[in-house]
Short mmCIF file of N, CA and C in Angstrom, two decimals:
data_model
loop_
_atom_site.label_atom_id
_atom_site.label_comp_id
_atom_site.label_asym_id
_atom_site.label_seq_id
_atom_site.Cartn_x
_atom_site.Cartn_y
_atom_site.Cartn_z
N MET A 1304 -7.56 41.46 -7.50
CA MET A 1304 -6.72 40.26 -8.00
C MET A 1304 -5.74 40.01 -6.52
N THR A 1305 -5.24 41.30 -6.01
CA THR A 1305 -4.63 40.69 -5.34
C THR A 1305 -4.99 40.16 -4.10
N ILE A 1306 -6.39 40.44 -3.43
CA ILE A 1306 -6.94 39.43 -2.22
C ILE A 1306 -6.38 38.09 -3.09
N ARG A 1307 -7.05 37.69 -4.25
CA ARG A 1307 -6.78 36.34 -4.69
C ARG A 1307 -5.47 35.85 -4.34
N LEU A 1308 -4.85 36.75 -5.10
CA LEU A 1308 -3.11 36.22 -4.99
C LEU A 1308 -2.74 36.29 -3.61
N LEU A 1309 -3.25 36.87 -2.57
CA LEU A 1309 -2.67 36.52 -0.85
C LEU A 1309 -3.33 35.20 -0.43
N PHE A 1310 -4.24 35.25 -0.67
CA PHE A 1310 -5.73 34.41 -0.13
C PHE A 1310 -4.70 32.89 -0.95
N ALA A 1311 -4.46 32.94 -2.57
CA ALA A 1311 -3.25 31.86 -3.07
C ALA A 1311 -1.97 31.34 -2.31
N LEU A 1312 -1.33 32.28 -2.08
CA LEU A 1312 -0.32 32.70 -1.21
C LEU A 1312 -0.41 31.76 -0.07
N CYS A 1313 -1.60 32.28 1.03
CA CYS A 1313 -1.67 31.54 2.13
C CYS A 1313 -2.15 30.33 1.92
N CYS A 1314 -2.31 29.74 0.86
CA CYS A 1314 -3.09 28.29 0.76
C CYS A 1314 -1.47 27.51 0.63
N VAL A 1315 -1.15 28.05 -0.45
CA VAL A 1315 0.33 27.33 -0.75
C VAL A 1315 1.42 27.27 0.62
N LEU A 1316 1.07 28.59 1.09
CA LEU A 1316 2.44 28.41 2.90
C LEU A 1316 1.73 26.95 3.73
N PHE A 1317 0.76 27.44 3.69
CA PHE A 1317 0.14 26.60 4.48
C PHE A 1317 -0.31 24.86 4.33
N ILE A 1318 0.03 24.68 2.94
CA ILE A 1318 0.20 22.90 2.82
C ILE A 1318 1.61 23.28 2.58
N LEU A 1319 2.87 23.23 2.26
CA LEU A 1319 4.04 24.11 3.24
C LEU A 1319 4.13 23.55 4.72
N ALA A 1320 3.31 24.02 5.03
CA ALA A 1320 3.88 23.78 6.35
C ALA A 1320 2.91 22.82 6.72
N ILE A 1321 1.70 22.28 6.20
CA ILE A 1321 1.23 21.29 6.79
C ILE A 1321 1.93 19.72 6.31
N VAL A 1322 2.05 19.97 5.36
CA VAL A 1322 2.68 18.09 4.75
C VAL A 1322 3.85 18.11 4.87
N PRO A 1323 4.99 18.35 6.10
CA PRO A 1323 6.14 18.01 6.01
C PRO A 1323 5.79 17.56 7.61
N ALA A 1324 4.46 18.30 8.38
CA ALA A 1324 4.34 18.01 9.50
C ALA A 1324 3.26 16.09 9.71
N MET A 1325 2.55 16.27 7.93
CA MET A 1325 2.32 14.76 7.55
C MET A 1325 3.05 13.72 7.74
N ALA A 1326 4.12 14.34 6.75
CA ALA A 1326 5.02 13.10 6.43
C ALA A 1326 5.25 11.99 7.24
N GLN A 1327 4.99 10.67 6.86
CA GLN A 1327 5.85 9.25 7.55
C GLN A 1327 4.60 9.24 8.17
N GLU A 1328 3.87 9.87 8.90
CA GLU A 1328 2.57 9.11 9.46
C GLU A 1328 1.87 8.45 8.92
N VAL A 1329 1.61 7.18 9.50
CA VAL A 1329 0.97 6.03 8.80
C VAL A 1329 -0.33 6.24 9.63
N ARG A 1330 -1.54 6.58 8.83
CA ARG A 1330 -3.03 6.31 9.54
C ARG A 1330 -3.99 4.86 8.79
N ASN A 1331 -4.84 4.68 10.06
CA ASN A 1331 -5.51 3.82 9.55
C ASN A 1331 -6.78 4.60 9.46
N THR A 1332 -7.35 4.81 8.07
CA THR A 1332 -8.81 5.21 7.68
C THR A 1332 -9.86 4.46 7.36
N SER A 1333 -9.69 3.72 7.79
CA SER A 1333 -10.80 2.28 7.08
C SER A 1333 -12.39 2.78 7.49
N TYR A 1334 -13.27 2.38 6.73
CA TYR A 1334 -14.95 3.04 6.71
C TYR A 1334 -15.61 1.51 6.32
N THR A 1335 -16.59 2.04 6.47
CA THR A 1335 -17.61 0.81 5.85
C THR A 1335 -18.99 1.76 4.72
N THR A 1336 -18.67 1.14 3.27
CA THR A 1336 -19.46 1.80 2.68
C THR A 1336 -20.56 1.67 2.67
N ARG A 1337 -21.77 2.49 2.30
CA ARG A 1337 -22.43 2.79 2.63
C ARG A 1337 -23.50 1.66 1.89
N THR A 1338 -23.29 0.40 1.49
CA THR A 1338 -23.77 -1.01 0.96
C THR A 1338 -23.10 -1.65 2.07
N GLY A 1339 -22.58 -1.35 2.91
CA GLY A 1339 -21.90 -2.12 4.13
C GLY A 1339 -21.05 -2.93 4.10
N GLU A 1340 -20.09 -2.78 2.74
CA GLU A 1340 -18.49 -3.49 2.53
C GLU A 1340 -17.61 -2.74 3.36
N ARG A 1341 -16.83 -3.66 4.50
CA ARG A 1341 -15.66 -2.94 5.28
C ARG A 1341 -14.21 -2.65 3.80
N VAL A 1342 -13.80 -1.59 3.75
CA VAL A 1342 -12.73 -1.25 3.30
C VAL A 1342 -11.41 -0.47 4.52
N LEU A 1343 -10.52 -1.44 4.63
CA LEU A 1343 -9.48 -1.33 5.22
C LEU A 1343 -8.72 0.18 4.45
N ARG A 1344 -8.15 0.62 4.97
CA ARG A 1344 -7.76 1.62 3.93
C ARG A 1344 -6.40 2.33 5.15
N ILE A 1345 -5.29 2.39 4.65
CA ILE A 1345 -4.30 2.82 5.72
C ILE A 1345 -3.44 3.79 4.94
N GLU A 1346 -3.30 5.42 5.07
CA GLU A 1346 -2.53 6.18 4.20
C GLU A 1346 -1.53 6.72 4.81
N THR A 1347 -0.28 7.55 4.21
CA THR A 1347 0.82 8.06 4.70
C THR A 1347 1.14 9.01 3.48
N VAL A 1348 1.87 10.12 4.17
CA VAL A 1348 2.61 11.06 3.05
C VAL A 1348 3.87 11.15 3.40
N LEU A 1349 4.78 10.52 2.33
CA LEU A 1349 5.53 10.73 2.35
C LEU A 1349 7.02 12.08 1.71
N PRO A 1350 7.46 12.27 2.14
CA PRO A 1350 8.81 13.60 1.56
C PRO A 1350 9.68 12.96 0.63
N VAL A 1351 9.05 12.23 -0.41
CA VAL A 1351 10.03 11.58 -1.64
C VAL A 1351 9.22 11.97 -2.89
N PRO A 1352 9.30 12.20 -4.12
CA PRO A 1352 8.89 12.24 -4.95
C PRO A 1352 7.98 10.78 -5.90
N ALA A 1353 6.86 10.61 -6.22
CA ALA A 1353 6.03 9.89 -6.60
C ALA A 1353 7.10 8.55 -7.61
N ALA A 1354 7.70 9.12 -7.84
CA ALA A 1354 8.98 8.40 -9.00
C ALA A 1354 9.41 7.42 -7.84
N GLU A 1355 9.81 7.71 -6.47
CA GLU A 1355 10.76 6.84 -6.06
C GLU A 1355 9.79 6.36 -5.27
N VAL A 1356 8.64 6.32 -4.84
CA VAL A 1356 7.50 5.51 -4.44
C VAL A 1356 6.95 4.41 -5.03
N TRP A 1357 6.82 4.95 -6.16
CA TRP A 1357 6.65 3.82 -7.65
C TRP A 1357 7.70 2.46 -7.56
N SER A 1358 9.09 3.13 -7.53
CA SER A 1358 10.10 2.31 -7.77
C SER A 1358 9.77 1.29 -6.61
N ALA A 1359 9.12 1.69 -5.23
CA ALA A 1359 9.39 0.56 -4.48
C ALA A 1359 8.66 -0.56 -4.55
N PHE A 1360 7.70 -0.02 -5.81
CA PHE A 1360 6.50 -0.97 -5.49
C PHE A 1360 6.53 -2.11 -7.16
N ALA A 1361 7.41 -1.54 -7.45
CA ALA A 1361 7.51 -2.20 -9.39
C ALA A 1361 8.38 -2.33 -9.65
N THR A 1362 9.53 -2.83 -8.79
CA THR A 1362 10.88 -3.04 -8.57
C THR A 1362 11.13 -4.21 -7.47
N GLU A 1363 12.04 -5.32 -7.98
CA GLU A 1363 12.29 -6.30 -7.38
C GLU A 1363 13.17 -5.25 -6.15
N ALA A 1364 14.27 -4.40 -6.64
CA ALA A 1364 15.41 -4.13 -5.27
C ALA A 1364 14.47 -2.95 -4.12
N GLY A 1365 13.50 -2.46 -5.13
CA GLY A 1365 13.03 -1.59 -4.15
C GLY A 1365 11.57 -2.19 -3.51
N ALA A 1366 11.06 -3.20 -3.87
CA ALA A 1366 10.30 -3.68 -2.76
C ALA A 1366 10.84 -4.73 -1.67
N ARG A 1367 12.36 -5.24 -2.11
CA ARG A 1367 13.30 -5.43 -0.69
C ARG A 1367 13.29 -4.39 0.36
N LEU A 1368 13.38 -3.56 -0.16
CA LEU A 1368 13.72 -2.47 1.08
C LEU A 1368 12.37 -2.56 1.75
N TRP A 1369 11.50 -2.67 2.15
CA TRP A 1369 10.47 -2.68 2.55
C TRP A 1369 9.46 -4.02 2.53
N MET A 1370 9.20 -4.80 1.44
CA MET A 1370 7.69 -5.84 2.00
C MET A 1370 8.53 -6.54 2.61
N ALA A 1371 9.44 -7.10 1.96
CA ALA A 1371 10.26 -8.79 2.41
C ALA A 1371 11.66 -8.75 1.61
N PRO A 1372 12.62 -9.48 2.25
CA PRO A 1372 13.73 -10.14 1.76
C PRO A 1372 13.82 -10.70 -0.10
N VAL A 1373 12.74 -11.27 0.11
CA VAL A 1373 12.74 -12.38 -1.07
C VAL A 1373 11.35 -11.99 -1.87
N VAL A 1374 11.94 -11.74 -2.74
CA VAL A 1374 11.18 -11.01 -3.71
C VAL A 1374 10.94 -11.57 -5.32
N LYS A 1375 9.84 -11.94 -5.92
CA LYS A 1375 9.77 -11.83 -7.10
C LYS A 1375 8.62 -11.48 -7.63
N LEU A 1376 8.69 -10.81 -8.94
CA LEU A 1376 7.62 -9.60 -9.29
C LEU A 1376 7.89 -9.39 -10.75
N ASP A 1377 6.31 -9.61 -11.63
CA ASP A 1377 6.59 -9.94 -12.67
C ASP A 1377 5.41 -8.51 -13.13
N LEU A 1378 5.86 -7.45 -13.13
CA LEU A 1378 5.08 -6.25 -13.48
C LEU A 1378 4.54 -5.95 -14.70
N ARG A 1379 3.27 -6.93 -14.65
CA ARG A 1379 2.66 -6.72 -16.06
C ARG A 1379 1.24 -6.95 -15.60
N THR A 1380 -0.08 -6.54 -16.14
CA THR A 1380 -1.41 -6.47 -16.38
C THR A 1380 -1.11 -8.21 -16.24
N GLY A 1381 -2.15 -9.30 -15.03
CA GLY A 1381 -1.53 -10.67 -15.25
C GLY A 1381 -0.63 -10.74 -14.26
N GLY A 1382 0.07 -10.19 -14.29
CA GLY A 1382 1.55 -10.65 -13.26
C GLY A 1382 1.40 -10.97 -12.17
N SER A 1383 2.50 -10.90 -10.78
CA SER A 1383 2.61 -11.20 -9.72
C SER A 1383 3.47 -10.64 -9.14
N LEU A 1384 3.15 -10.12 -8.16
CA LEU A 1384 3.83 -10.05 -6.99
C LEU A 1384 4.26 -10.72 -5.64
N ARG A 1385 5.06 -11.92 -5.97
CA ARG A 1385 5.07 -12.92 -4.94
C ARG A 1385 6.55 -12.60 -3.87
N THR A 1386 6.28 -12.60 -2.36
CA THR A 1386 7.36 -12.42 -1.63
C THR A 1386 7.50 -13.46 -0.55
N ARG A 1387 8.42 -13.56 0.19
CA ARG A 1387 8.82 -14.20 1.73
C ARG A 1387 9.58 -13.61 2.34
N TYR A 1388 8.74 -13.87 3.80
CA TYR A 1388 9.26 -12.44 5.18
C TYR A 1388 10.86 -13.98 5.64
N GLU A 1389 10.62 -14.90 5.11
CA GLU A 1389 11.89 -15.34 5.91
C GLU A 1389 13.24 -15.30 4.48
N ALA A 1390 13.84 -14.93 4.81
CA ALA A 1390 14.89 -14.71 4.10
C ALA A 1390 15.69 -15.86 3.14
N LYS A 1391 15.73 -16.75 4.17
CA LYS A 1391 16.41 -18.35 3.67
C LYS A 1391 15.25 -19.33 2.94
N GLY A 1392 13.95 -18.67 3.16
CA GLY A 1392 12.98 -19.59 2.33
C GLY A 1392 13.76 -19.06 0.60
N SER A 1393 11.90 -19.75 0.21
CA SER A 1393 12.35 -19.85 -1.54
C SER A 1393 10.89 -19.13 -1.86
N ILE A 1394 10.40 -18.70 -2.80
CA ILE A 1394 9.13 -18.06 -3.50
C ILE A 1394 8.61 -19.81 -3.87
N GLY A 1395 7.70 -19.90 -3.89
CA GLY A 1395 6.36 -21.25 -3.70
C GLY A 1395 6.54 -22.54 -2.32
N GLU A 1396 7.67 -21.85 -1.62
CA GLU A 1396 7.67 -22.55 -0.63
C GLU A 1396 6.32 -22.11 0.23
N PRO A 1397 5.91 -23.01 1.46
CA PRO A 1397 4.87 -22.48 2.04
C PRO A 1397 5.11 -21.33 3.12
N GLY A 1398 4.23 -20.77 2.93
CA GLY A 1398 4.49 -18.98 3.56
C GLY A 1398 4.90 -17.49 2.31
N THR A 1399 4.93 -18.33 0.96
CA THR A 1399 4.84 -17.72 0.01
C THR A 1399 3.78 -16.46 0.18
N ILE A 1400 4.12 -15.53 -0.16
CA ILE A 1400 2.43 -14.23 -0.52
C ILE A 1400 2.47 -14.08 -1.93
N VAL A 1401 1.08 -14.35 -2.47
CA VAL A 1401 1.32 -13.51 -3.73
C VAL A 1401 0.02 -13.13 -3.67
N LEU A 1402 0.39 -12.27 -4.49
CA LEU A 1402 -0.30 -11.23 -4.72
C LEU A 1402 -0.57 -10.78 -6.46
N GLY A 1403 -1.39 -11.32 -7.16
CA GLY A 1403 -1.94 -11.07 -8.58
C GLY A 1403 -1.94 -9.50 -9.24
N ILE A 1404 -1.44 -8.96 -9.85
CA ILE A 1404 -1.49 -7.94 -10.36
C ILE A 1404 -2.50 -7.54 -11.63
N LEU A 1405 -3.81 -7.17 -10.98
CA LEU A 1405 -5.03 -6.88 -11.99
C LEU A 1405 -4.57 -5.37 -12.99
N ASN A 1406 -4.27 -4.84 -12.73
CA ASN A 1406 -3.79 -3.60 -13.43
C ASN A 1406 -3.20 -2.36 -12.88
N TYR A 1407 -2.45 -1.45 -13.59
CA TYR A 1407 -1.70 -0.75 -13.26
C TYR A 1407 -1.79 0.74 -14.35
N ILE A 1408 -1.23 1.82 -13.46
CA ILE A 1408 -0.68 2.92 -14.07
C ILE A 1408 0.59 3.39 -13.29
N GLU A 1409 1.68 3.49 -14.27
CA GLU A 1409 2.64 3.82 -14.05
C GLU A 1409 2.65 5.28 -12.56
N GLU A 1410 3.41 5.29 -11.84
CA GLU A 1410 3.23 6.03 -10.29
C GLU A 1410 2.23 6.71 -10.54
N GLU A 1411 1.32 5.91 -10.37
CA GLU A 1411 -0.09 6.19 -10.38
C GLU A 1411 -1.11 5.13 -9.26
N LEU A 1412 -1.12 4.09 -9.63
CA LEU A 1412 -2.11 3.44 -8.99
C LEU A 1412 -1.45 1.81 -9.17
N ILE A 1413 -2.09 0.48 -8.32
CA ILE A 1413 -1.29 -0.49 -8.81
C ILE A 1413 -2.46 -1.31 -7.63
N THR A 1414 -3.46 -2.16 -8.43
CA THR A 1414 -4.31 -3.25 -7.94
C THR A 1414 -3.77 -4.76 -7.90
N PHE A 1415 -3.60 -5.15 -6.78
CA PHE A 1415 -3.43 -6.68 -6.15
C PHE A 1415 -4.20 -7.06 -6.18
N LYS A 1416 -4.46 -8.38 -6.78
CA LYS A 1416 -5.02 -9.65 -6.37
C LYS A 1416 -4.93 -10.22 -5.24
N VAL A 1417 -5.64 -10.22 -3.52
CA VAL A 1417 -4.87 -10.85 -2.34
C VAL A 1417 -5.08 -12.48 -2.68
N THR A 1418 -4.50 -13.58 -2.75
CA THR A 1418 -4.75 -14.55 -2.57
C THR A 1418 -4.09 -15.38 -0.95
N LEU A 1419 -5.19 -15.51 -0.09
CA LEU A 1419 -4.84 -15.49 0.96
C LEU A 1419 -3.89 -17.07 0.81
N ASN A 1420 -2.67 -17.21 1.67
CA ASN A 1420 -2.14 -18.73 1.64
C ASN A 1420 -2.51 -19.37 3.22
N GLU A 1421 -1.85 -20.30 2.95
CA GLU A 1421 -1.90 -21.00 4.28
C GLU A 1421 -1.86 -21.17 5.70
N THR A 1422 -1.74 -20.01 5.82
CA THR A 1422 -2.04 -19.38 7.15
C THR A 1422 -3.48 -19.06 7.84
N PHE A 1423 -3.82 -18.87 6.83
CA PHE A 1423 -5.18 -18.54 7.12
C PHE A 1423 -6.60 -19.70 7.02
N PRO A 1424 -7.82 -20.18 7.60
CA PRO A 1424 -8.17 -20.82 7.23
C PRO A 1424 -9.24 -21.49 6.04
N ASP A 1425 -9.29 -22.83 5.71
CA ASP A 1425 -9.63 -22.83 4.48
C ASP A 1425 -10.73 -21.95 3.83
N SER A 1426 -11.85 -22.25 4.98
CA SER A 1426 -13.00 -21.53 4.62
C SER A 1426 -12.83 -19.98 3.97
N ILE A 1427 -12.26 -19.66 4.32
CA ILE A 1427 -12.21 -18.25 3.54
C ILE A 1427 -10.80 -17.86 2.85
N ARG A 1428 -10.09 -19.13 2.70
CA ARG A 1428 -8.91 -19.11 0.92
C ARG A 1428 -10.18 -19.23 0.17
N ARG A 1429 -11.15 -20.51 0.63
CA ARG A 1429 -11.48 -20.87 -0.40
C ARG A 1429 -12.80 -19.33 -1.54
N GLU A 1430 -13.04 -18.78 -0.52
CA GLU A 1430 -13.73 -17.29 -0.62
C GLU A 1430 -13.08 -15.98 -0.62
N ASP A 1431 -11.83 -16.33 -0.97
CA ASP A 1431 -10.90 -15.21 -1.01
C ASP A 1431 -11.06 -14.44 -2.64
N LYS A 1432 -11.66 -14.99 -3.52
CA LYS A 1432 -11.95 -14.44 -4.69
C LYS A 1432 -11.64 -13.09 -5.20
N ASP A 1433 -12.71 -12.27 -4.50
CA ASP A 1433 -12.72 -10.66 -4.55
C ASP A 1433 -12.37 -9.68 -3.74
N LEU A 1434 -11.22 -10.70 -2.86
CA LEU A 1434 -10.08 -9.91 -1.94
C LEU A 1434 -9.14 -8.99 -3.16
N GLN A 1435 -8.71 -8.03 -2.74
CA GLN A 1435 -8.10 -6.73 -3.50
C GLN A 1435 -7.62 -5.38 -2.43
N GLU A 1436 -6.58 -5.19 -3.00
CA GLU A 1436 -5.80 -4.37 -2.81
C GLU A 1436 -5.63 -3.39 -3.54
N ILE A 1437 -6.23 -1.72 -3.52
CA ILE A 1437 -5.54 -0.89 -4.60
C ILE A 1437 -4.79 -0.15 -3.96
N VAL A 1438 -3.42 0.17 -4.11
CA VAL A 1438 -2.60 1.42 -4.22
C VAL A 1438 -2.79 2.11 -4.79
N GLN A 1439 -2.83 3.68 -4.76
CA GLN A 1439 -3.08 4.68 -5.16
C GLN A 1439 -1.61 6.01 -4.53
N ILE A 1440 -0.71 6.12 -5.85
CA ILE A 1440 0.16 6.70 -5.19
C ILE A 1440 -0.01 7.96 -5.60
N ILE A 1441 0.17 9.41 -5.06
CA ILE A 1441 -0.98 10.82 -5.58
C ILE A 1441 0.13 11.72 -5.25
N ARG A 1442 0.39 12.33 -5.75
CA ARG A 1442 1.57 13.32 -6.37
C ARG A 1442 1.33 14.61 -5.37
N ILE A 1443 1.55 15.47 -4.40
CA ILE A 1443 1.31 16.49 -3.76
C ILE A 1443 2.68 17.00 -3.99
N GLY A 1444 2.54 18.17 -4.84
CA GLY A 1444 4.14 18.64 -5.49
C GLY A 1444 4.92 17.78 -5.48
N PRO A 1445 6.28 18.46 -5.92
CA PRO A 1445 7.48 17.65 -7.03
C PRO A 1445 7.54 16.97 -5.83
N ALA A 1446 7.98 16.68 -4.17
CA ALA A 1446 8.64 16.43 -3.44
C ALA A 1446 7.81 15.17 -2.29
N ASN A 1447 6.68 15.31 -2.86
CA ASN A 1447 5.67 14.60 -1.50
C ASN A 1447 4.96 13.87 -2.41
N THR A 1448 4.40 13.01 -1.54
CA THR A 1448 3.77 11.99 -2.14
C THR A 1448 2.75 10.92 -1.12
N LYS A 1449 1.65 11.30 -1.82
CA LYS A 1449 0.34 10.44 -0.55
C LYS A 1449 0.58 9.04 -1.34
N VAL A 1450 0.40 7.99 0.08
CA VAL A 1450 -0.25 6.98 -0.59
C VAL A 1450 -1.06 6.02 -0.08
N VAL A 1451 -2.29 5.67 -0.63
CA VAL A 1451 -3.66 5.19 -0.01
C VAL A 1451 -3.20 3.64 -0.52
N SER A 1452 -3.41 2.49 0.60
CA SER A 1452 -3.71 1.26 0.48
C SER A 1452 -5.45 0.93 0.93
N SER A 1453 -6.00 0.63 -0.54
CA SER A 1453 -7.38 0.43 0.02
C SER A 1453 -7.80 -1.20 -0.19
N MET A 1454 -7.82 -2.22 0.97
CA MET A 1454 -8.19 -3.35 0.94
C MET A 1454 -9.82 -3.46 0.89
N LEU A 1455 -10.30 -4.44 -0.12
CA LEU A 1455 -11.64 -4.78 -0.14
C LEU A 1455 -12.11 -6.27 -0.70
N GLY A 1456 -13.17 -5.93 -0.21
CA GLY A 1456 -13.86 -7.64 -0.79
C GLY A 1456 -13.77 -8.71 0.26
N TRP A 1457 -13.84 -8.17 1.64
CA TRP A 1457 -13.60 -8.68 2.40
C TRP A 1457 -15.17 -9.62 2.60
N GLY A 1458 -15.03 -10.91 3.37
CA GLY A 1458 -16.19 -11.61 3.73
C GLY A 1458 -16.93 -11.52 4.35
N ARG A 1459 -17.62 -12.38 5.14
CA ARG A 1459 -18.46 -11.95 6.44
C ARG A 1459 -17.98 -13.19 7.56
N GLY A 1460 -17.86 -13.39 8.48
CA GLY A 1460 -18.12 -14.09 9.82
C GLY A 1460 -16.97 -13.88 10.50
N LYS A 1461 -16.90 -14.86 11.63
CA LYS A 1461 -15.36 -14.58 12.70
C LYS A 1461 -13.80 -14.94 11.97
N ALA A 1462 -13.95 -15.56 10.90
CA ALA A 1462 -12.91 -15.95 10.55
C ALA A 1462 -12.26 -14.88 9.53
N TRP A 1463 -13.52 -14.46 8.72
CA TRP A 1463 -13.23 -13.05 8.04
C TRP A 1463 -12.49 -11.65 9.12
N ASP A 1464 -13.29 -11.45 10.08
CA ASP A 1464 -13.07 -10.80 10.94
C ASP A 1464 -11.84 -10.31 11.69
N ASP A 1465 -11.00 -11.93 11.76
CA ASP A 1465 -9.97 -12.23 12.04
C ASP A 1465 -9.18 -11.66 11.14
N ALA A 1466 -9.32 -12.10 9.93
CA ALA A 1466 -8.47 -12.15 8.82
C ALA A 1466 -8.06 -10.42 8.35
N TYR A 1467 -9.42 -9.69 8.86
CA TYR A 1467 -9.85 -8.42 8.49
C TYR A 1467 -8.20 -7.33 9.84
N ARG A 1468 -8.48 -7.87 10.98
CA ARG A 1468 -7.67 -7.54 11.66
C ARG A 1468 -6.25 -7.97 12.10
N PHE A 1469 -6.11 -8.62 11.23
CA PHE A 1469 -4.86 -9.27 10.53
C PHE A 1469 -4.05 -8.79 9.64
N PHE A 1470 -5.16 -8.35 8.40
CA PHE A 1470 -4.44 -7.36 7.69
C PHE A 1470 -4.30 -5.51 8.59
N ALA A 1471 -5.14 -5.30 8.97
CA ALA A 1471 -5.33 -4.08 9.87
C ALA A 1471 -4.05 -3.70 9.97
N LYS A 1472 -3.56 -4.67 11.30
CA LYS A 1472 -2.71 -4.47 12.10
C LYS A 1472 -1.28 -4.28 10.83
N GLY A 1473 -0.79 -5.70 10.07
CA GLY A 1473 0.14 -5.98 9.16
C GLY A 1473 0.26 -4.83 8.00
N ASN A 1474 -0.82 -4.17 7.59
CA ASN A 1474 -0.49 -3.53 6.68
C ASN A 1474 -0.33 -2.02 7.21
N GLU A 1475 -0.70 -1.54 8.24
CA GLU A 1475 0.03 -0.50 9.00
C GLU A 1475 1.46 -0.90 9.30
N TRP A 1476 1.84 -2.05 9.75
CA TRP A 1476 3.42 -2.14 9.88
C TRP A 1476 4.38 -2.08 8.71
N THR A 1477 3.33 -2.35 7.96
CA THR A 1477 3.82 -2.62 6.09
C THR A 1477 4.73 -1.25 5.54
N TYR A 1478 3.60 -0.45 6.00
CA TYR A 1478 3.24 0.79 5.49
C TYR A 1478 4.11 2.08 6.16
N LYS A 1479 4.28 1.54 7.36
CA LYS A 1479 5.42 2.23 8.22
C LYS A 1479 7.02 1.79 7.80
N GLN A 1480 7.14 0.56 7.53
CA GLN A 1480 8.32 0.29 6.69
C GLN A 1480 8.80 0.79 5.29
N LEU A 1481 7.50 0.80 4.61
CA LEU A 1481 7.77 1.57 3.11
C LEU A 1481 7.90 3.21 3.66
N ALA A 1482 7.88 3.92 4.60
CA ALA A 1482 8.09 5.19 4.97
C ALA A 1482 9.01 5.34 5.91
N GLY A 1483 9.82 4.02 6.50
CA GLY A 1483 10.93 4.15 7.03
C GLY A 1483 11.83 3.91 5.57
N SER A 1484 11.76 2.46 4.86
CA SER A 1484 12.71 2.62 3.60
C SER A 1484 12.95 4.22 2.92
N LEU A 1485 11.69 4.82 2.62
CA LEU A 1485 12.20 5.41 1.90
C LEU A 1485 12.45 7.20 2.41
N THR A 1486 12.39 7.40 3.94
CA THR A 1486 12.87 8.61 4.45
C THR A 1486 14.22 8.28 4.97
N ARG A 1487 14.89 7.18 5.14
CA ARG A 1487 16.10 6.96 5.61
C ARG A 1487 17.59 7.47 4.62
N ARG A 1488 17.01 6.97 3.52
CA ARG A 1488 18.26 6.85 2.19
C ARG A 1488 17.41 7.97 0.95
N ASP A 1489 17.92 8.23 -0.23
CA ASP A 1489 17.86 8.60 -0.95
C ASP A 1489 16.39 8.08 -1.95
N GLY A 1490 15.90 6.80 -1.64
CA GLY A 1490 14.78 5.84 -2.00
C GLY A 1490 15.73 5.03 -2.66
N PRO A 1491 14.18 3.58 -3.31
CA PRO A 1491 15.45 2.14 -3.79
C PRO A 1491 15.94 2.35 -4.80
#
C-alpha cells in the first residue's frame, strides 16, 4: 500500500511540475488520419479554470478579448459566431467571418462549421461544406485547462493546400491570443 501511495504522490508531483511549464505554449500537433484526411490541430495548456476558457468562447465579451473586436454570438445548436477583425466595420460587411455552431457541451466542447469568406477562391468556397473546427476544453485539475482545436474537412488541391497553410498560421496566432488574454488578467 505504501508503494502505491508513494507512486501516486510522485505522479501528482510530476503533474504539478510539468503543467506550469506547459502552460501558455501553443503547439501545432497536426496529423493525417489513416484514411488520408488532414487534421489541423493546435493545442495549449492554460493556467486558468475551464469555466474561464469556456467564457472566452461562449460570451461576446470573452470572444472580444482574443478573437476580434467586433463579435456577434448566438450560442445555441444551429446558432453562429460572427466576427470582424476591423473594429470600425460591422457584422455582415465583406470580411465578416461566420462560424456556424453545430453543437456544444458547456465547458467541454464546441463544434464550428467553418464557412470560408470572400478572402478564399470561389472554387473552395463552393466545396467547404465539410470544413469544421472542433474545440475541446479539457480540465487538468481545478486551475489548469487544455484547449485542443482540430480543423477537419479539408479538400484536395493547391487552393485547399493554401487555405490549410493560412489556417495553420492563423489558428496558431489566434490561440496565442487566447492564452495571452486569459493569463494577463483574471479571465474574461
